[in-house]
mmCIF file of C-alpha atoms and ligand atoms in Angstrom:
data_model
loop_
_atom_site.group_PDB
_atom_site.id
_atom_site.type_symbol
_atom_site.label_atom_id
_atom_site.label_comp_id
_atom_site.label_asym_id
_atom_site.label_seq_id
_atom_site.Cartn_x
_atom_site.Cartn_y
_atom_site.Cartn_z
ATOM 1 C CA MET A 29 16.192 205.473 3.341
ATOM 2 C CA ASN A 30 16.174 208.772 2.113
ATOM 3 C CA ASN A 31 19.727 210.488 2.425
ATOM 4 C CA ILE A 32 21.075 208.650 5.327
ATOM 5 C CA LYS A 33 24.701 208.037 3.963
ATOM 6 C CA ALA A 34 26.736 207.235 7.295
ATOM 7 C CA CYS A 35 26.256 206.205 10.762
ATOM 8 C CA ILE A 36 28.214 207.237 13.564
ATOM 9 C CA PHE A 37 28.080 204.710 16.756
ATOM 10 C CA ASP A 38 29.186 205.756 19.966
ATOM 11 C CA LEU A 39 31.012 202.973 21.668
ATOM 12 C CA ASP A 40 30.601 202.542 25.448
ATOM 13 C CA GLY A 41 26.343 201.788 25.933
ATOM 14 C CA VAL A 42 26.097 201.053 22.045
ATOM 15 C CA VAL A 43 29.034 198.423 20.773
ATOM 16 C CA VAL A 44 29.608 197.293 24.317
ATOM 17 C CA ASP A 45 28.660 197.543 28.293
ATOM 18 C CA THR A 46 32.047 198.749 29.078
ATOM 19 C CA ALA A 47 30.092 201.246 31.600
ATOM 20 C CA LYS A 48 30.541 198.277 34.152
ATOM 21 C CA TYR A 49 33.922 197.919 34.198
ATOM 22 C CA HIS A 50 34.078 201.761 34.133
ATOM 23 C CA TYR A 51 31.994 201.597 37.459
ATOM 24 C CA LEU A 52 34.133 198.921 38.678
ATOM 25 C CA ALA A 53 37.098 200.766 38.732
ATOM 26 C CA TRP A 54 35.894 204.320 40.088
ATOM 27 C CA LYS A 55 34.147 202.389 42.636
ATOM 28 C CA ARG A 56 37.381 200.887 44.099
ATOM 29 C CA LEU A 57 38.960 204.357 43.765
ATOM 30 C CA ALA A 58 35.988 205.766 45.599
ATOM 31 C CA ASN A 59 36.689 203.191 48.232
ATOM 32 C CA GLU A 60 39.964 203.545 48.643
ATOM 33 C CA LEU A 61 39.175 207.342 48.921
ATOM 34 C CA GLY A 62 37.197 206.429 52.379
ATOM 35 C CA PHE A 63 33.377 207.124 50.347
ATOM 36 C CA GLU A 64 30.574 204.801 48.550
ATOM 37 C CA PHE A 65 29.785 204.651 44.947
ATOM 38 C CA THR A 66 26.620 203.286 44.047
ATOM 39 C CA GLN A 67 25.997 201.976 40.407
ATOM 40 C CA ASN A 68 23.079 205.035 39.834
ATOM 41 C CA ASP A 69 26.299 207.356 40.895
ATOM 42 C CA ASN A 70 27.706 205.723 37.860
ATOM 43 C CA GLU A 71 24.861 206.766 35.708
ATOM 44 C CA ARG A 72 25.738 210.275 35.586
ATOM 45 C CA LEU A 73 29.443 209.583 34.709
ATOM 46 C CA LYS A 74 28.213 207.962 30.710
ATOM 47 C CA GLY A 75 29.609 209.469 27.883
ATOM 48 C CA VAL A 76 31.298 212.114 30.175
ATOM 49 C CA SER A 77 35.608 212.277 29.952
ATOM 50 C CA ARG A 78 37.597 210.981 32.111
ATOM 51 C CA MET A 79 38.282 214.087 34.320
ATOM 52 C CA ASP A 80 34.949 215.130 34.303
ATOM 53 C CA SER A 81 33.769 212.103 35.394
ATOM 54 C CA LEU A 82 36.868 212.365 38.472
ATOM 55 C CA GLU A 83 35.257 215.802 39.533
ATOM 56 C CA ILE A 84 31.626 214.225 39.705
ATOM 57 C CA LEU A 85 33.071 211.461 41.737
ATOM 58 C CA LEU A 86 34.952 213.599 44.178
ATOM 59 C CA LYS A 87 32.012 215.780 44.502
ATOM 60 C CA ILE A 88 29.755 213.214 45.588
ATOM 61 C CA GLY A 89 32.567 211.981 47.991
ATOM 62 C CA ASN A 90 32.680 215.297 49.139
ATOM 63 C CA LYS A 91 36.833 215.504 48.412
ATOM 64 C CA ASP A 92 39.187 218.160 46.824
ATOM 65 C CA PHE A 93 42.756 217.253 45.551
ATOM 66 C CA ASP A 94 45.202 219.562 43.769
ATOM 67 C CA GLU A 95 45.258 219.335 40.152
ATOM 68 C CA LYS A 96 49.025 217.055 40.039
ATOM 69 C CA THR A 97 46.998 214.235 42.735
ATOM 70 C CA LYS A 98 43.508 214.434 40.217
ATOM 71 C CA ILE A 99 45.850 213.120 37.299
ATOM 72 C CA GLU A 100 47.738 210.715 39.314
ATOM 73 C CA LEU A 101 43.875 209.374 40.469
ATOM 74 C CA ALA A 102 42.388 209.260 36.832
ATOM 75 C CA ALA A 103 45.896 207.765 35.889
ATOM 76 C CA LYS A 104 45.146 204.879 38.859
ATOM 77 C CA LYS A 105 41.377 204.548 37.636
ATOM 78 C CA ASN A 106 42.527 204.082 34.120
ATOM 79 C CA ASN A 107 45.236 200.959 35.009
ATOM 80 C CA TRP A 108 42.546 199.259 37.147
ATOM 81 C CA TYR A 109 40.208 199.799 34.223
ATOM 82 C CA VAL A 110 42.441 198.964 31.266
ATOM 83 C CA SER A 111 43.220 195.942 33.597
ATOM 84 C CA TYR A 112 39.477 194.691 33.064
ATOM 85 C CA ILE A 113 39.204 195.447 29.672
ATOM 86 C CA THR A 114 42.083 193.100 28.532
ATOM 87 C CA ASN A 115 40.036 190.296 29.215
ATOM 88 C CA MET A 116 37.205 191.447 26.903
ATOM 89 C CA ASP A 117 36.363 189.640 23.589
ATOM 90 C CA GLU A 118 33.561 189.312 20.576
ATOM 91 C CA SER A 119 31.095 188.010 22.829
ATOM 92 C CA GLU A 120 30.852 191.254 24.720
ATOM 93 C CA ILE A 121 29.559 192.512 21.962
ATOM 94 C CA LEU A 122 26.064 193.444 22.366
ATOM 95 C CA PRO A 123 23.579 192.011 21.031
ATOM 96 C CA GLY A 124 22.674 192.570 17.281
ATOM 97 C CA VAL A 125 25.726 195.006 16.972
ATOM 98 C CA LYS A 126 27.743 193.277 14.575
ATOM 99 C CA THR A 127 24.642 192.164 12.362
ATOM 100 C CA PHE A 128 23.439 195.656 12.106
ATOM 101 C CA ILE A 129 26.843 196.846 10.708
ATOM 102 C CA LYS A 130 27.511 194.020 8.471
ATOM 103 C CA HIS A 131 23.968 194.971 6.478
ATOM 104 C CA LEU A 132 24.760 198.438 7.052
ATOM 105 C CA ARG A 133 28.012 198.003 5.053
ATOM 106 C CA ASP A 134 26.567 195.400 2.562
ATOM 107 C CA ASN A 135 24.265 198.601 1.922
ATOM 108 C CA ASP A 136 27.099 200.684 1.124
ATOM 109 C CA ILE A 137 26.697 202.455 4.714
ATOM 110 C CA LYS A 138 29.758 204.258 5.692
ATOM 111 C CA ILE A 139 30.317 203.338 9.269
ATOM 112 C CA ALA A 140 32.276 205.301 12.041
ATOM 113 C CA LEU A 141 33.119 204.972 15.708
ATOM 114 C CA GLY A 142 32.764 208.597 17.468
ATOM 115 C CA SER A 143 33.619 207.863 21.030
ATOM 116 C CA VAL A 144 35.705 209.849 24.070
ATOM 117 C CA SER A 145 36.831 207.462 25.283
ATOM 118 C CA LYS A 146 40.817 207.384 24.893
ATOM 119 C CA ASN A 147 40.641 203.301 25.262
ATOM 120 C CA ALA A 148 38.291 202.763 22.576
ATOM 121 C CA MET A 149 41.188 201.755 19.706
ATOM 122 C CA LEU A 150 42.141 198.993 22.587
ATOM 123 C CA ILE A 151 38.601 197.911 23.270
ATOM 124 C CA LEU A 152 37.950 197.889 19.391
ATOM 125 C CA LYS A 153 40.694 195.390 18.776
ATOM 126 C CA LYS A 154 39.467 193.315 21.516
ATOM 127 C CA ILE A 155 36.313 192.714 19.969
ATOM 128 C CA ASN A 156 37.988 192.174 16.551
ATOM 129 C CA LEU A 157 35.577 194.831 14.968
ATOM 130 C CA VAL A 158 38.312 197.297 13.772
ATOM 131 C CA PRO A 159 37.949 196.475 10.177
ATOM 132 C CA TYR A 160 34.214 196.888 10.174
ATOM 133 C CA PHE A 161 35.020 200.956 10.481
ATOM 134 C CA ASP A 162 35.812 203.735 7.467
ATOM 135 C CA SER A 163 36.660 206.159 10.715
ATOM 136 C CA ILE A 164 37.574 206.114 14.126
ATOM 137 C CA ILE A 165 37.400 209.031 16.032
ATOM 138 C CA ASP A 166 38.330 208.673 19.576
ATOM 139 C CA GLY A 167 39.489 209.930 22.955
ATOM 140 C CA THR A 168 42.568 210.365 21.774
ATOM 141 C CA LYS A 169 41.686 212.796 18.336
ATOM 142 C CA VAL A 170 38.901 215.210 20.696
ATOM 143 C CA THR A 171 40.076 218.162 22.940
ATOM 144 C CA ASN A 172 36.099 218.465 23.541
ATOM 145 C CA ALA A 173 33.808 216.120 25.404
ATOM 146 C CA LYS A 174 29.805 215.085 24.397
ATOM 147 C CA PRO A 175 28.137 217.709 24.331
ATOM 148 C CA ASN A 176 30.045 219.226 22.130
ATOM 149 C CA PRO A 177 29.804 217.926 18.745
ATOM 150 C CA GLU A 178 33.544 217.830 17.658
ATOM 151 C CA VAL A 179 34.158 213.901 17.753
ATOM 152 C CA PHE A 180 30.618 213.382 15.295
ATOM 153 C CA LEU A 181 32.026 216.407 13.099
ATOM 154 C CA LYS A 182 35.138 214.966 12.790
ATOM 155 C CA ALA A 183 33.963 211.543 12.381
ATOM 156 C CA ALA A 184 31.407 213.090 8.984
ATOM 157 C CA LYS A 185 34.824 214.991 7.759
ATOM 158 C CA GLU A 186 36.688 211.640 8.066
ATOM 159 C CA LEU A 187 34.176 210.079 6.294
ATOM 160 C CA ASN A 188 33.875 213.414 3.612
ATOM 161 C CA MET A 189 30.003 213.521 4.099
ATOM 162 C CA ASN A 190 27.564 216.554 5.067
ATOM 163 C CA PRO A 191 26.157 216.172 9.205
ATOM 164 C CA SER A 192 22.816 215.971 7.821
ATOM 165 C CA SER A 193 23.758 212.984 6.027
ATOM 166 C CA CYS A 194 24.731 210.962 9.135
ATOM 167 C CA VAL A 195 22.718 209.456 12.202
ATOM 168 C CA VAL A 196 24.233 209.128 15.388
ATOM 169 C CA PHE A 197 23.437 205.829 17.697
ATOM 170 C CA GLU A 198 24.070 206.957 21.612
ATOM 171 C CA ASP A 199 23.057 205.648 25.157
ATOM 172 C CA ALA A 200 24.153 208.715 26.731
ATOM 173 C CA ALA A 201 21.904 212.626 26.641
ATOM 174 C CA ALA A 202 25.340 214.133 26.460
ATOM 175 C CA GLY A 203 25.710 212.264 23.293
ATOM 176 C CA ILE A 204 22.201 213.171 21.554
ATOM 177 C CA GLU A 205 23.212 216.487 22.485
ATOM 178 C CA ALA A 206 26.174 216.546 20.827
ATOM 179 C CA ALA A 207 24.534 214.657 17.791
ATOM 180 C CA ILE A 208 21.524 217.404 17.571
ATOM 181 C CA ARG A 209 24.676 220.298 18.012
ATOM 182 C CA ALA A 210 26.598 218.551 15.140
ATOM 183 C CA GLY A 211 23.556 218.421 13.018
ATOM 184 C CA MET A 212 22.914 214.899 12.599
ATOM 185 C CA HIS A 213 20.098 212.634 13.505
ATOM 186 C CA SER A 214 20.261 210.810 16.554
ATOM 187 C CA VAL A 215 18.937 207.024 17.774
ATOM 188 C CA GLY A 216 19.020 206.911 21.373
ATOM 189 C CA ILE A 217 19.728 203.219 22.452
ATOM 190 C CA GLY A 218 18.253 203.035 26.356
ATOM 191 C CA SER A 219 15.192 205.034 27.950
ATOM 192 C CA LYS A 220 13.349 207.383 25.808
ATOM 193 C CA PHE A 221 12.684 209.359 29.523
ATOM 194 C CA ILE A 222 16.429 210.049 29.890
ATOM 195 C CA LEU A 223 17.169 210.085 25.818
ATOM 196 C CA TYR A 224 14.061 212.042 24.996
ATOM 197 C CA LYS A 225 15.732 214.485 22.877
ATOM 198 C CA ALA A 226 16.486 211.659 20.180
ATOM 199 C CA ASP A 227 14.781 211.599 16.877
ATOM 200 C CA LYS A 228 14.104 207.705 17.554
ATOM 201 C CA VAL A 229 15.109 205.723 20.704
ATOM 202 C CA ILE A 230 15.583 201.955 20.700
ATOM 203 C CA CYS A 231 16.125 199.604 23.265
ATOM 204 C CA GLY A 232 18.831 197.448 21.601
ATOM 205 C CA PHE A 233 20.198 196.284 17.866
ATOM 206 C CA GLU A 234 18.084 193.306 17.712
ATOM 207 C CA ASN A 235 15.989 192.635 15.182
ATOM 208 C CA ILE A 236 17.078 196.047 14.306
ATOM 209 C CA LYS A 237 15.497 196.572 10.286
ATOM 210 C CA LEU A 238 17.294 199.229 8.157
ATOM 211 C CA ASP A 239 14.141 201.489 8.238
ATOM 212 C CA ILE A 240 15.439 202.574 11.241
ATOM 213 C CA LEU A 241 17.479 205.427 8.840
ATOM 214 C CA ASN A 242 14.092 206.808 8.012
ATOM 215 C CA PHE A 243 13.949 210.018 8.997
HETATM 216 P P1 LIG B 19 38.312 206.938 29.269
HETATM 217 P P2 LIG B 19 31.943 206.532 25.305
HETATM 218 C C1 LIG B 19 33.053 207.462 27.379
HETATM 219 O O1 LIG B 19 32.760 206.461 26.084
HETATM 220 C C2 LIG B 19 32.583 206.734 28.473
HETATM 221 O O2 LIG B 19 30.742 206.241 28.706
HETATM 222 C C3 LIG B 19 32.648 207.471 29.756
HETATM 223 O O3 LIG B 19 32.180 206.638 30.811
HETATM 224 C C4 LIG B 19 33.790 207.517 30.001
HETATM 225 O O4 LIG B 19 34.710 208.306 31.353
HETATM 226 C C5 LIG B 19 34.427 208.394 28.684
HETATM 227 O O5 LIG B 19 34.580 207.447 27.666
HETATM 228 C C6 LIG B 19 36.100 208.455 28.883
HETATM 229 O O6 LIG B 19 36.747 207.282 28.870
HETATM 230 O O7 LIG B 19 38.216 206.826 30.400
HETATM 231 O O8 LIG B 19 38.863 205.423 28.710
HETATM 232 O O9 LIG B 19 38.839 207.621 28.134
HETATM 233 O O10 LIG B 19 30.328 206.118 25.660
HETATM 234 O O11 LIG B 19 32.237 208.278 24.474
HETATM 235 O O12 LIG B 19 32.630 205.587 24.216
HETATM 236 MG MG1 LIG B 20 28.065 205.880 25.524
#
């Protein structure tokens, strides 16, 4: 397992599939503004901050608003999103994730969350996963969204680890880029065509072995 001492997990798309709730809320906003927003469009929002997501959405609908209205629209979307995630429970943890995290902890590997979502803590509480993390860095603690490495560097700092001892698990290309810029190893969760910059790409955590940490 060479020098890996810490694993940093992205939240949306890695630990849980909250992308479907983001999609429902963004689609509702688009429809209210009078245009369609497809699941394909939603791919462009993965790993992107809330305000940057709104900008992309408005571009798709060919709409523009002043800053104050944009903040109101983002808040409206977020209220809908929060109402959807309120019903989440442990059953929504993606297959194999909890077993893998427990296995890592049993092997003295530190665990961190590296998410740009401001709702990450609420989600972790809903799915009862808070006690498994040694450090939780979320959208309330960072100013720069991925691909900026801030979120992962803050996690490494809180864990007191060198970036080169950390591996990032990410489902978004922007997140893999952030891991690279942080000087960390990376494992992509999803398509190797989208996550081609990652050191390794897997489709999920089921049957994952500790040797995934061999780089
Ligand atoms: P919020 P991650 C990201 O989470 C999502 O992938 C992205 O779609 C979302 O816009 C962003 O969080 C901000 O989320 O509106 O809840 O603050 O992948 O970094 O865990
Ligand atoms: Mg993600």
